[in-house]
Coordinates of N, CA and C in Angstrom, one line a residue:
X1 N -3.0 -38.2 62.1 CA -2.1 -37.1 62.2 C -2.9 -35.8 62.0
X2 N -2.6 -34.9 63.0 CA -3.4 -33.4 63.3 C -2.4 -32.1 62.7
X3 N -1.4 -32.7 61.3 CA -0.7 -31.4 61.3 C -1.6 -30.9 60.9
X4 N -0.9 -29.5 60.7 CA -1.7 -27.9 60.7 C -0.5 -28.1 59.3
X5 N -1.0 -27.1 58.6 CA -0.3 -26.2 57.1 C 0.7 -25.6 57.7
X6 N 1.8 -25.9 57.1 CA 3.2 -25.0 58.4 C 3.3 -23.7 57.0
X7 N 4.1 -23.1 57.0 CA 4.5 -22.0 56.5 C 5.3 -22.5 55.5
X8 N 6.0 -23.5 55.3 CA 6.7 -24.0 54.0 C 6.1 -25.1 53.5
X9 N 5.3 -25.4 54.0 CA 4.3 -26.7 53.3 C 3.3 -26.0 52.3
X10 N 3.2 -26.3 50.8 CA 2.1 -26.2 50.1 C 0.5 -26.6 50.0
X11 N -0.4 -26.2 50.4 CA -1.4 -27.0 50.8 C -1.8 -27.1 49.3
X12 N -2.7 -28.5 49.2 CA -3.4 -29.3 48.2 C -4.3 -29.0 48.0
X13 N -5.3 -28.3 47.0 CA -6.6 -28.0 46.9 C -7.7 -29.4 47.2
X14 N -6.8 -30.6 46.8 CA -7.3 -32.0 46.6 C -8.0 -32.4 48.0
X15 N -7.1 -32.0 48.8 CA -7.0 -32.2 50.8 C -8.4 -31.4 51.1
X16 N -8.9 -30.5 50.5 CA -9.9 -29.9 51.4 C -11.3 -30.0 50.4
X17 N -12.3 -31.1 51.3 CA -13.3 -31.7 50.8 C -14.5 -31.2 50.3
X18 N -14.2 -29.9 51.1 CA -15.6 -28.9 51.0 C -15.4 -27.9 50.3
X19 N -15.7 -27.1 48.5 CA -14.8 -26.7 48.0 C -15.9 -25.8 47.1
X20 N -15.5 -24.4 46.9 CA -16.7 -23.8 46.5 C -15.6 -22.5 45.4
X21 N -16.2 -22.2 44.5 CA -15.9 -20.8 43.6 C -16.5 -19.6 43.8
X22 N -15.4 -18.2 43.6 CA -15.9 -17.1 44.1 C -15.2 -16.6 42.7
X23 N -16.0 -14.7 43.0 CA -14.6 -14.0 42.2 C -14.2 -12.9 43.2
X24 N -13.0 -12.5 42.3 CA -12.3 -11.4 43.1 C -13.1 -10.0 42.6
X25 N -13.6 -9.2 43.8 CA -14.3 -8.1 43.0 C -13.4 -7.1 42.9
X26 N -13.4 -6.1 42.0 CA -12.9 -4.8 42.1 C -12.8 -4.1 43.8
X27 N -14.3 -4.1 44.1 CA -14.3 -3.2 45.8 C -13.1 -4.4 46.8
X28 N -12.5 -5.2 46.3 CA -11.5 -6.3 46.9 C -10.2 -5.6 47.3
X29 N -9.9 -4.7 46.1 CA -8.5 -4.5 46.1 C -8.1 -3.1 47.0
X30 N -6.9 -2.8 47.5 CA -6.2 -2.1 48.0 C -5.6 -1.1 47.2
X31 N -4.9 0.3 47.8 CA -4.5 1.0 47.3 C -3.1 0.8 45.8
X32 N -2.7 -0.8 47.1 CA -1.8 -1.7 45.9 C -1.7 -2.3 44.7
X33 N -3.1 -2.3 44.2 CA -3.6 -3.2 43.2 C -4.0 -4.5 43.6
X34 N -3.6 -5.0 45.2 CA -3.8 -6.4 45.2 C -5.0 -6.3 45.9
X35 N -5.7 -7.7 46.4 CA -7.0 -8.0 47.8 C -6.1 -7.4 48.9
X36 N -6.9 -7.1 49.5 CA -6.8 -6.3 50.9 C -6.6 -7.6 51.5
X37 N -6.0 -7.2 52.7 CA -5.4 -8.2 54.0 C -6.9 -8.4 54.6
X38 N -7.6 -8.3 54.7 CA -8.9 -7.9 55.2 C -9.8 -8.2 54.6
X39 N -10.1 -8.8 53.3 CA -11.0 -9.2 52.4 C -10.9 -10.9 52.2
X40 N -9.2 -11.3 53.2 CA -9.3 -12.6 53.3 C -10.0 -13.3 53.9
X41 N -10.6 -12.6 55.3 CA -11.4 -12.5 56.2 C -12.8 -12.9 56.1
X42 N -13.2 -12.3 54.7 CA -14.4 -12.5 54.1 C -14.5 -13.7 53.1
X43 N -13.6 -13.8 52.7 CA -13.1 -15.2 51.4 C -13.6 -16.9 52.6
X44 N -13.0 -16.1 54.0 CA -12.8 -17.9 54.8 C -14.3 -17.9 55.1
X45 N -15.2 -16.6 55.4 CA -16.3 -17.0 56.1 C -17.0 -17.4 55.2
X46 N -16.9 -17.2 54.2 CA -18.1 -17.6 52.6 C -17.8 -18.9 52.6
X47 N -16.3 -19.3 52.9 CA -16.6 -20.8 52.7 C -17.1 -21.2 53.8
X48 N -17.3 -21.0 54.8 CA -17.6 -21.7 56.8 C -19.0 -21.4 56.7
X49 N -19.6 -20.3 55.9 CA -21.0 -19.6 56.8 C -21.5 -20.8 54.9
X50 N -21.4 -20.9 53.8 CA -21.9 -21.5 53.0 C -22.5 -22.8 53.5
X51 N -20.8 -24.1 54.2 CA -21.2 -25.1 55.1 C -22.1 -25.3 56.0
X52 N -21.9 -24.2 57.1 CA -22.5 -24.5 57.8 C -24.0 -24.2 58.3
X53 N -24.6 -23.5 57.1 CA -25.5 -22.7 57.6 C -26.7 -23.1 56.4
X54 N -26.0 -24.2 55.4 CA -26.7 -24.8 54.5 C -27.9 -26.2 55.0
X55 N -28.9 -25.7 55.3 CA -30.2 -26.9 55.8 C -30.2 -27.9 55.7
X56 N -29.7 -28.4 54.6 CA -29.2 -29.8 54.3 C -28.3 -30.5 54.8
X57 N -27.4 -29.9 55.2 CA -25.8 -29.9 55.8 C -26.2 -30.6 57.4
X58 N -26.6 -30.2 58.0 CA -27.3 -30.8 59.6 C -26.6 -30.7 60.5
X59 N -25.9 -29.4 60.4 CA -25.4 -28.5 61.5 C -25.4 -27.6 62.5
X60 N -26.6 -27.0 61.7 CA -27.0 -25.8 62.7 C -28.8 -26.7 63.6
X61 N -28.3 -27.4 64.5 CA -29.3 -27.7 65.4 C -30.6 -26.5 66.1
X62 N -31.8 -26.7 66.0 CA -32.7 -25.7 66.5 C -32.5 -25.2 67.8
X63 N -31.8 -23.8 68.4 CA -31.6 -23.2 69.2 C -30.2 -23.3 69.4
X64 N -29.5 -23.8 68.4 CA -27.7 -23.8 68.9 C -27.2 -22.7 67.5
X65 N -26.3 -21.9 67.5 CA -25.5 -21.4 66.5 C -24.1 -21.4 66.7
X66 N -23.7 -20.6 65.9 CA -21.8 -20.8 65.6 C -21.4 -19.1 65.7
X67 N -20.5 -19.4 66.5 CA -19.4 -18.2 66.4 C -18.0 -18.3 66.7
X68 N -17.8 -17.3 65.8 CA -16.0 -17.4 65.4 C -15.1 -16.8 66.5
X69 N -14.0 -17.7 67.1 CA -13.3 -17.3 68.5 C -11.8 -17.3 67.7
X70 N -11.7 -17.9 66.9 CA -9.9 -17.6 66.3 C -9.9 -17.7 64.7
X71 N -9.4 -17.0 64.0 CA -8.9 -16.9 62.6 C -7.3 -16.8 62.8
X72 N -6.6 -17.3 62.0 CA -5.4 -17.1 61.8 C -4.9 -17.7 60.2
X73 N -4.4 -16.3 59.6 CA -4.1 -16.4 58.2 C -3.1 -16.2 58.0
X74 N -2.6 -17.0 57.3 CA -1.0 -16.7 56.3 C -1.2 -16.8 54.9
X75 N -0.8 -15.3 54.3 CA -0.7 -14.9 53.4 C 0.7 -15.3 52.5
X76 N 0.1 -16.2 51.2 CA 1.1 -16.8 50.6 C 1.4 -15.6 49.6
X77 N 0.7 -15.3 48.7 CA 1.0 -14.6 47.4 C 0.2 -13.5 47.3
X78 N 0.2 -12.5 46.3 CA -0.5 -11.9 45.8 C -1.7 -12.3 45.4
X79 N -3.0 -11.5 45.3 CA -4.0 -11.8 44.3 C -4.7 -10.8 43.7
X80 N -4.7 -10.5 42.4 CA -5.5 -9.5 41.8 C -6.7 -9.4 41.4
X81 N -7.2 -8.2 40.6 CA -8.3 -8.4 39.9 C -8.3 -8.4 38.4
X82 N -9.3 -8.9 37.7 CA -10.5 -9.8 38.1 C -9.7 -11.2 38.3
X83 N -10.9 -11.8 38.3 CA -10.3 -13.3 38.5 C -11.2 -14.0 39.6
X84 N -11.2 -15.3 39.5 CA -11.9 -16.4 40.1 C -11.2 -16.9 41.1
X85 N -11.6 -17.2 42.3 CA -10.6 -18.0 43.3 C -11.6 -19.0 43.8
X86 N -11.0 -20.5 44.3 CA -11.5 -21.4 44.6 C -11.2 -21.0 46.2
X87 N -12.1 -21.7 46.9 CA -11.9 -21.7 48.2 C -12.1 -23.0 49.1
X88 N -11.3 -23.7 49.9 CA -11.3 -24.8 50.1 C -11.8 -25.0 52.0
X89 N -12.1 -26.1 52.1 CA -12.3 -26.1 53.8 C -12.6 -27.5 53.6
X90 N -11.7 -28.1 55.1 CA -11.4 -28.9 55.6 C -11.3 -29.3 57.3
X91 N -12.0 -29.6 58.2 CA -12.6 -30.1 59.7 C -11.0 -30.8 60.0
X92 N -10.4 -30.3 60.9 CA -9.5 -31.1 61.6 C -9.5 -31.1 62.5
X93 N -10.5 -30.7 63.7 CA -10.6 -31.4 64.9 C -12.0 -30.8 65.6
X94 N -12.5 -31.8 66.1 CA -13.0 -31.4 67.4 C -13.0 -31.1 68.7
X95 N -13.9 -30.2 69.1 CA -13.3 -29.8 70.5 C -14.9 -30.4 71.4
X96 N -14.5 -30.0 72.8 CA -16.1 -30.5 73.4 C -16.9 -29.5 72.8
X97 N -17.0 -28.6 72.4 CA -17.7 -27.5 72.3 C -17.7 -26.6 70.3
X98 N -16.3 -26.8 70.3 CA -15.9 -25.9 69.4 C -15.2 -27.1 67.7
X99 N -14.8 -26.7 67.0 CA -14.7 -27.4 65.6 C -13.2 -26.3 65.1
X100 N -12.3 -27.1 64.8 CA -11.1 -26.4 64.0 C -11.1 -27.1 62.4
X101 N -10.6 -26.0 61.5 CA -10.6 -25.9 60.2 C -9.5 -25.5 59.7
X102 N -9.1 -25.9 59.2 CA -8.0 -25.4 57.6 C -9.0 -25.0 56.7
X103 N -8.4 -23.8 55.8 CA -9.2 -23.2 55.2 C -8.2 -22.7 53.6
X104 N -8.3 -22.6 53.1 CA -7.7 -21.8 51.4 C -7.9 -21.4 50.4
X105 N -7.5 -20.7 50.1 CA -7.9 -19.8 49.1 C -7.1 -19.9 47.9
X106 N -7.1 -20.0 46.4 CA -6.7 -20.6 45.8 C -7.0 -19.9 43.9
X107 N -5.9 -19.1 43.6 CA -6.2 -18.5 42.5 C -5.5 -19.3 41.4
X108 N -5.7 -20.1 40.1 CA -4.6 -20.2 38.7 C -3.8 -20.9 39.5
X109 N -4.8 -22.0 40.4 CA -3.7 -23.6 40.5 C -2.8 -23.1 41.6
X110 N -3.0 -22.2 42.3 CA -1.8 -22.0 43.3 C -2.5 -21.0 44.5
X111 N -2.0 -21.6 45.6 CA -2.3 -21.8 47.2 C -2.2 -19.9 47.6
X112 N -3.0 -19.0 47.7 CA -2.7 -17.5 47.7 C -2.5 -17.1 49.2
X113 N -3.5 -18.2 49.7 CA -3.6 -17.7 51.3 C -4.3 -19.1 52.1
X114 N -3.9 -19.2 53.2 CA -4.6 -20.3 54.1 C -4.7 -20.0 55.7
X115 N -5.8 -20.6 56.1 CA -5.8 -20.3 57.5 C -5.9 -21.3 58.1
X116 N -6.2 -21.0 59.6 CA -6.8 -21.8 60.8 C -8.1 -20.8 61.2
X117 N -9.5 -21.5 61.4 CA -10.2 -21.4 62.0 C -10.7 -22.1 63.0
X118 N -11.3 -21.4 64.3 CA -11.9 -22.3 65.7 C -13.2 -21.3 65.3
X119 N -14.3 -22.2 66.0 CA -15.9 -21.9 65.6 C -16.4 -22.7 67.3
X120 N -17.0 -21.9 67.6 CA -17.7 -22.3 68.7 C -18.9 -22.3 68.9
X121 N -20.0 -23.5 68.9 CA -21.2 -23.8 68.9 C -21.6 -23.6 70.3
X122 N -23.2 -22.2 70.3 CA -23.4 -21.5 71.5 C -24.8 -21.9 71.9
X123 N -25.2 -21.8 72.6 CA -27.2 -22.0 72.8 C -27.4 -20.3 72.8
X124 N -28.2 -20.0 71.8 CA -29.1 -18.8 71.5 C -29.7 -18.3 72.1
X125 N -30.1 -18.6 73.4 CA -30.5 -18.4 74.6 C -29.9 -17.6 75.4
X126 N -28.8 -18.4 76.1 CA -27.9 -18.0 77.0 C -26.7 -17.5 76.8
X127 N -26.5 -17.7 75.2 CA -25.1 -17.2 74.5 C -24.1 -17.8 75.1
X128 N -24.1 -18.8 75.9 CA -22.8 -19.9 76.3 C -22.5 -20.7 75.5
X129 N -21.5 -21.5 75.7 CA -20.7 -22.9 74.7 C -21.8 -23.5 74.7
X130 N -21.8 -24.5 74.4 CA -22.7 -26.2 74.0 C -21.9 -26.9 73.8
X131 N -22.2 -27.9 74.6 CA -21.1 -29.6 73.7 C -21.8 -29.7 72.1
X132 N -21.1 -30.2 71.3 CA -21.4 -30.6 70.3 C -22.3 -31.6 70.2
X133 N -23.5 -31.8 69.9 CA -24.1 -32.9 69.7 C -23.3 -33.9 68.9
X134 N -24.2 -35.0 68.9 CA -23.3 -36.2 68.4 C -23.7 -36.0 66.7
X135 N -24.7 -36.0 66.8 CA -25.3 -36.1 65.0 C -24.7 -34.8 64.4
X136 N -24.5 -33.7 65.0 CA -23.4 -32.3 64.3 C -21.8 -32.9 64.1
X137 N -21.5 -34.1 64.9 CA -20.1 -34.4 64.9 C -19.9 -35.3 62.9
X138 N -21.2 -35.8 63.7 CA -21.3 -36.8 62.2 C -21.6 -36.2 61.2
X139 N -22.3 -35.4 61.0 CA -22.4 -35.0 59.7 C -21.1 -33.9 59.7
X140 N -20.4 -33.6 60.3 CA -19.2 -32.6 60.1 C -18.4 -34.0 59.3
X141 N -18.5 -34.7 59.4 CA -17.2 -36.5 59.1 C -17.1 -36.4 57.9
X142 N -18.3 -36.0 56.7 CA -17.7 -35.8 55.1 C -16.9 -34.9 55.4
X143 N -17.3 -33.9 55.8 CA -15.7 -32.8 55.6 C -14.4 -32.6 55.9
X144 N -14.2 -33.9 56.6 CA -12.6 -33.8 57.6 C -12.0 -33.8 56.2
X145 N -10.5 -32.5 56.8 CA -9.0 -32.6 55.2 C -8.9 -33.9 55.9
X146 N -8.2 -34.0 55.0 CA -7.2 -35.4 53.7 C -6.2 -35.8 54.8
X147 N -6.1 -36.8 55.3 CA -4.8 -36.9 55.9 C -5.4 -36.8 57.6
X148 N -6.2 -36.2 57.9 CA -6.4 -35.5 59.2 C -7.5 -36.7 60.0
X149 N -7.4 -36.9 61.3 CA -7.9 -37.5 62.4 C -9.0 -36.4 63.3
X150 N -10.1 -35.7 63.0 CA -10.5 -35.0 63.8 C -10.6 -35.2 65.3
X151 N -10.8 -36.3 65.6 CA -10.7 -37.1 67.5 C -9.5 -36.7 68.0
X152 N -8.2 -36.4 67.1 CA -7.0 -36.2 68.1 C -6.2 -37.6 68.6
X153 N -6.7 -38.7 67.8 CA -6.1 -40.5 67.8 C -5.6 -40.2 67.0

């Protein structure tokens, strides 16, 4: 099953395998007191550019890299400062080329914000797509969320 996080579904911090702590800084917040709509932006790539760009991880193949072709975030709650936020990520599909993610952000036990990310693996060269190698597929397989079928079976 390939659902996506709908808008009234609560996402599970438990669901997303890849799971890392931040804080909320002061330069975070808006004229409102809360994080900027804009600083979510930054929250999803710390958890994506952490994964994927970690040597050990066996992702980033010699002469291929990653770039970001879709974000899409729904903003659940407020979040202030200071304070700690967990950030979660989770692989739900593959494409020939590209990798989709659920992503969240996660302050005091409760879901603040979540996305969808697409990431598109390019040759450094020519700055085109690349199929995904096979051994990038596999080592992405610890990370698929909870529930989720990356192949689309």
């Amino acid at each position: 099953m390939n659902a996506p996080i709908s808008a009234d579904q609560e996402p599970r911090l438990d669901d997303f395998p890849y799971r890392l702590s931040d804080n909320v800084r002061f330069a975070d917040l808006d004229p409102n007191g809360h994080v900027n709509n804009a600083v979510y932006a930054s929250y999803f790539e710390t958890g994506r550019v952490t994964l994927v760009k970690d040597p050990g991880m066996g992702l980033m193949p010699t002469g291929l890299s990653w770039i970001m072709v879709r974000l899409d975030i729904h903003f659940r709650a407020e979040l202030h400062w200071p304070g700690t936020i967990e950030l979660g990520l989770g692989l739900v599909k593959f494409g020939r080329t590209s990798t989709t993610f659920d992503q969240v952000v996660f302050s005091e036990g409760r879901c603040v914000a979540s996305a969808k990310a697409i990431t598109v693996m390019i040759d450094e060269a020519t700055r085109r797509p690349s199929p995904l190698p096979a051994e990038v597929k596999e080592n992405f397989r610890r990370w698929v969320r909870r529930g989720v079928n990356p192949d689309g079976a």
